[in-house]
Structures are given as structure tokens and as C-alpha cells.
């Protein structure tokens, strides 16, 4: 599906997803051929190998910026905001915001809008225990790994105690920094999952971008990033939603008329300054 105008995009969405009962999110990629649907942390080996250092050094060097964060998830959201590699990936509930991000950065490549249809069971709120578990993986060393014993039974108390003691002792310790009364129970299948998480709307950028996140666990070893389930990716009429490079500039102009621009989506003063300089440079 080729998108030449904003109206074509909105018409397609109305036709194909208006009846969906699942949670619909979007993500825009400016280079359809070279994007990866994974967090920045897993795009370079040096990043995930040093995740525990990245996390601690960010807080160590800028403690005031994190003073109002109440848990690890909020700290990761703050780090993501400033471009520090994390295990969360930005998504949005606003399709036009995703279309905007499809059109910026790379004007020479075709872009793609990813439509995510996420089941209710995998859509979590900021205080979910599952989210707390995955967020705290950032504090563990890069050699952390686990194995699920043969015939493991999550409903068997002995099995649960064994696997938690054997593999998750340090992780449970960090989780309890967020939730002191957290039970010593972790379902191993949660660790290898990807969840959507809706965070508190206490950040101007998140509010304006209708922001949410995907948070990624680990696949047995910390170096292995789980994949976003293929069944989550909705393709209208079995086609990708592609924005040609030649149409990006005109679509950005259309979006600006609709109130979707850098000035609106990035309310910080330095971003507004860039927008104003670009605007008046062209006059």
C-alpha cells in the first residue's frame, strides 16, 4: 500500500482497523528497508553488553534528572527520552504521529508505518508486575541467563521455588527495590516476552505524542532479544504501509496543517528552536 497523501492513510486505517477489538498502536520508520523492530539497546553489541553500566552511569551523573522517578520503568522512560539505549521502544496511539516519524530524518529512502494490533493480555499498565520484572533486567550483568528445567510446572510450588532460587535471585532483589512486597514468583515465559506498556502521562512529550512503549525481555540469555510476535503486525490487504521518499516532504506539510509538527510533538525549548530556525530559514 503506497501512501501519497494523509487522506489516503486515514482512509485505509478507517477501512481496515476501525472494527478491531484489540489495542492498536503505531510506529513510523523513515527507512523501510533497514529498520529493526527492536529497542536501541539491541542494535549494537556494546550497548546490551553494558546495559547495567548505562543504567547506573546515567543516574550517577545526572541524579537530579531522576529524582522524581519512582521506579525503574520511569527511569528507563526518562533515559529513552534523552536518547540513552534502553530495552523499551517508542510506539504511539496516534496514527498521524507515526506517519510524521515515517517522513522525517531520511528523505532519500521510502518509509513505513508499522501497525501493531496487540492483544489485551499483552497490553499492560505502568504498575504491572510483568513490566516491573522486565524493566529490572537492565540492572543485571550481560552474562545473565536462565534455563527452564525439563517438565517445569508453574503450578508446582517446588518447581517455582527451585527456578526462582537458582536463576532469579539477583533479579528478585532488584525488583523488590521497586516493590518491596513482591512475591518470590516469576513466570519464566514472561521473561522471554514483549509487552506493550502504557505509562503515566506526566511527560509533555509523551502527552503530545500519545506515547506508549514496547518493553522487551530476554530469550534465555541477556544477549538475545525476543521478537515482536508476527501476528501483532497488521498489514492492510496483506501489504506494508509504505511512504515513498518523494512524498515525504509534501506529507509533512499536510501534517503541519493538521497540527502534527516538530513544534507540537517536541515541546522542549531546544527542539522548538530548531523548528523555528528551519521555518524562517526557508522564508
PDB file of C-alpha atoms in Angstrom, residues 75-171:
ATOM      1  CA  UNK A  75      13.893   5.783  34.963  1.00  0.00           C
ATOM      2  CA  UNK A  76      14.029   3.894  31.661  1.00  0.00           C
ATOM      3  CA  UNK A  77      11.406   6.202  30.151  1.00  0.00           C
ATOM      4  CA  UNK A  78      13.491   9.200  31.215  1.00  0.00           C
ATOM      5  CA  UNK A  79      16.624   7.644  29.691  1.00  0.00           C
ATOM      6  CA  UNK A  80      14.757   6.868  26.469  1.00  0.00           C
ATOM      7  CA  UNK A  81      13.636  10.486  26.347  1.00  0.00           C
ATOM      8  CA  UNK A  82      17.263  11.638  26.260  1.00  0.00           C
ATOM      9  CA  UNK A  83      18.481   9.016  23.806  1.00  0.00           C
ATOM     10  CA  UNK A  84      20.199   6.574  26.168  1.00  0.00           C
ATOM     11  CA  UNK A  85      19.892   2.998  24.810  1.00  0.00           C
ATOM     12  CA  UNK A  86      17.229   1.065  26.733  1.00  0.00           C
ATOM     13  CA  UNK A  87      15.116  -2.077  26.331  1.00  0.00           C
ATOM     14  CA  UNK A  88      11.988  -0.047  25.567  1.00  0.00           C
ATOM     15  CA  UNK A  89      10.823   1.047  22.124  1.00  0.00           C
ATOM     16  CA  UNK A  90       8.592   4.046  21.408  1.00  0.00           C
ATOM     17  CA  UNK A  91       5.166   3.464  19.905  1.00  0.00           C
ATOM     18  CA  UNK A  92       2.138   5.735  19.702  1.00  0.00           C
ATOM     19  CA  UNK A  93      -1.642   5.558  19.785  1.00  0.00           C
ATOM     20  CA  UNK A  94      -1.822   8.374  17.234  1.00  0.00           C
ATOM     21  CA  UNK A  95      -1.501   7.205  13.637  1.00  0.00           C
ATOM     22  CA  UNK A  96      -0.604  10.686  12.375  1.00  0.00           C
ATOM     23  CA  UNK A  97       2.279  10.908  14.833  1.00  0.00           C
ATOM     24  CA  UNK A  98       3.632   7.631  13.430  1.00  0.00           C
ATOM     25  CA  UNK A  99       3.219   8.998   9.907  1.00  0.00           C
ATOM     26  CA  UNK A 100       5.241  12.071  10.917  1.00  0.00           C
ATOM     27  CA  UNK A 101       8.125   9.936  12.171  1.00  0.00           C
ATOM     28  CA  UNK A 102       7.982   7.971   8.941  1.00  0.00           C
ATOM     29  CA  UNK A 103       8.655  11.138   6.979  1.00  0.00           C
ATOM     30  CA  UNK A 104      11.476  12.756   8.972  1.00  0.00           C
ATOM     31  CA  UNK A 105      15.220  12.021   9.155  1.00  0.00           C
ATOM     32  CA  UNK A 106      15.833  10.124   5.920  1.00  0.00           C
ATOM     33  CA  UNK A 107      14.419  11.929   2.897  1.00  0.00           C
ATOM     34  CA  UNK A 108      16.111   9.594   0.407  1.00  0.00           C
ATOM     35  CA  UNK A 109      14.520   6.318   1.499  1.00  0.00           C
ATOM     36  CA  UNK A 110      10.958   5.060   1.482  1.00  0.00           C
ATOM     37  CA  UNK A 111       9.402   4.951   4.943  1.00  0.00           C
ATOM     38  CA  UNK A 112       6.986   2.522   6.550  1.00  0.00           C
ATOM     39  CA  UNK A 113       4.240   2.827   9.141  1.00  0.00           C
ATOM     40  CA  UNK A 114       4.007  -0.260  11.339  1.00  0.00           C
ATOM     41  CA  UNK A 115       0.511  -1.006  12.653  1.00  0.00           C
ATOM     42  CA  UNK A 116       0.510  -3.108  15.815  1.00  0.00           C
ATOM     43  CA  UNK A 117      -2.614  -4.967  16.893  1.00  0.00           C
ATOM     44  CA  UNK A 118      -1.741  -6.038  20.440  1.00  0.00           C
ATOM     45  CA  UNK A 119      -3.980  -8.416  22.423  1.00  0.00           C
ATOM     46  CA  UNK A 120      -5.387  -7.241  25.732  1.00  0.00           C
ATOM     47  CA  UNK A 121      -3.400  -9.919  27.555  1.00  0.00           C
ATOM     48  CA  UNK A 122      -0.111  -8.386  26.340  1.00  0.00           C
ATOM     49  CA  UNK A 123      -1.109  -4.759  26.921  1.00  0.00           C
ATOM     50  CA  UNK A 124      -0.028  -3.657  30.395  1.00  0.00           C
ATOM     51  CA  UNK A 125      -0.196  -0.583  32.587  1.00  0.00           C
ATOM     52  CA  UNK A 126       2.756   1.125  34.243  1.00  0.00           C
ATOM     53  CA  UNK A 127       2.272  -0.736  37.563  1.00  0.00           C
ATOM     54  CA  UNK A 128       2.080  -4.262  36.104  1.00  0.00           C
ATOM     55  CA  UNK A 129       4.273  -6.876  37.813  1.00  0.00           C
ATOM     56  CA  UNK A 130       5.258  -8.185  34.392  1.00  0.00           C
ATOM     57  CA  UNK A 131       6.570  -4.757  33.424  1.00  0.00           C
ATOM     58  CA  UNK A 132       8.457  -4.427  36.705  1.00  0.00           C
ATOM     59  CA  UNK A 133      10.176  -7.756  36.039  1.00  0.00           C
ATOM     60  CA  UNK A 134      11.325  -6.808  32.529  1.00  0.00           C
ATOM     61  CA  UNK A 135      12.343  -3.285  33.487  1.00  0.00           C
ATOM     62  CA  UNK A 136      14.682  -4.568  36.190  1.00  0.00           C
ATOM     63  CA  UNK A 137      16.574  -6.733  33.721  1.00  0.00           C
ATOM     64  CA  UNK A 138      18.545  -3.552  32.979  1.00  0.00           C
ATOM     65  CA  UNK A 139      20.363  -3.925  36.313  1.00  0.00           C
ATOM     66  CA  UNK A 140      21.728  -7.412  35.607  1.00  0.00           C
ATOM     67  CA  UNK A 141      25.098  -8.154  34.056  1.00  0.00           C
ATOM     68  CA  UNK A 142      25.366  -9.165  30.420  1.00  0.00           C
ATOM     69  CA  UNK A 143      26.169 -12.796  31.274  1.00  0.00           C
ATOM     70  CA  UNK A 144      22.806 -13.368  32.961  1.00  0.00           C
ATOM     71  CA  UNK A 145      20.947 -16.343  31.538  1.00  0.00           C
ATOM     72  CA  UNK A 146      18.413 -18.901  32.642  1.00  0.00           C
ATOM     73  CA  UNK A 147      17.111 -22.292  31.627  1.00  0.00           C
ATOM     74  CA  UNK A 148      13.684 -23.693  32.276  1.00  0.00           C
ATOM     75  CA  UNK A 149      14.087 -27.186  33.798  1.00  0.00           C
ATOM     76  CA  UNK A 150      12.541 -30.121  31.876  1.00  0.00           C
ATOM     77  CA  UNK A 151       8.876 -30.671  32.727  1.00  0.00           C
ATOM     78  CA  UNK A 152       8.797 -27.383  34.633  1.00  0.00           C
ATOM     79  CA  UNK A 153       5.355 -26.820  36.125  1.00  0.00           C
ATOM     80  CA  UNK A 154       4.491 -23.258  37.077  1.00  0.00           C
ATOM     81  CA  UNK A 155       1.727 -24.581  39.322  1.00  0.00           C
ATOM     82  CA  UNK A 156       4.116 -26.809  41.246  1.00  0.00           C
ATOM     83  CA  UNK A 157       5.413 -24.952  44.306  1.00  0.00           C
ATOM     84  CA  UNK A 158       8.664 -26.938  44.418  1.00  0.00           C
ATOM     85  CA  UNK A 159       9.468 -26.149  40.784  1.00  0.00           C
ATOM     86  CA  UNK A 160       8.738 -22.468  41.259  1.00  0.00           C
ATOM     87  CA  UNK A 161      10.957 -22.227  44.346  1.00  0.00           C
ATOM     88  CA  UNK A 162      13.769 -24.023  42.546  1.00  0.00           C
ATOM     89  CA  UNK A 163      13.828 -21.885  39.447  1.00  0.00           C
ATOM     90  CA  UNK A 164      13.479 -18.630  41.391  1.00  0.00           C
ATOM     91  CA  UNK A 165      16.311 -19.509  43.759  1.00  0.00           C
ATOM     92  CA  UNK A 166      18.534 -20.941  41.037  1.00  0.00           C
ATOM     93  CA  UNK A 167      18.193 -18.252  38.394  1.00  0.00           C
ATOM     94  CA  UNK A 168      16.315 -15.202  39.598  1.00  0.00           C
ATOM     95  CA  UNK A 169      17.795 -14.363  42.989  1.00  0.00           C
ATOM     96  CA  UNK A 170      19.503 -11.139  41.888  1.00  0.00           C
ATOM     97  CA  UNK A 171      16.572 -10.154  39.716  1.00  0.00           C
TER      98      UNK A 171
END
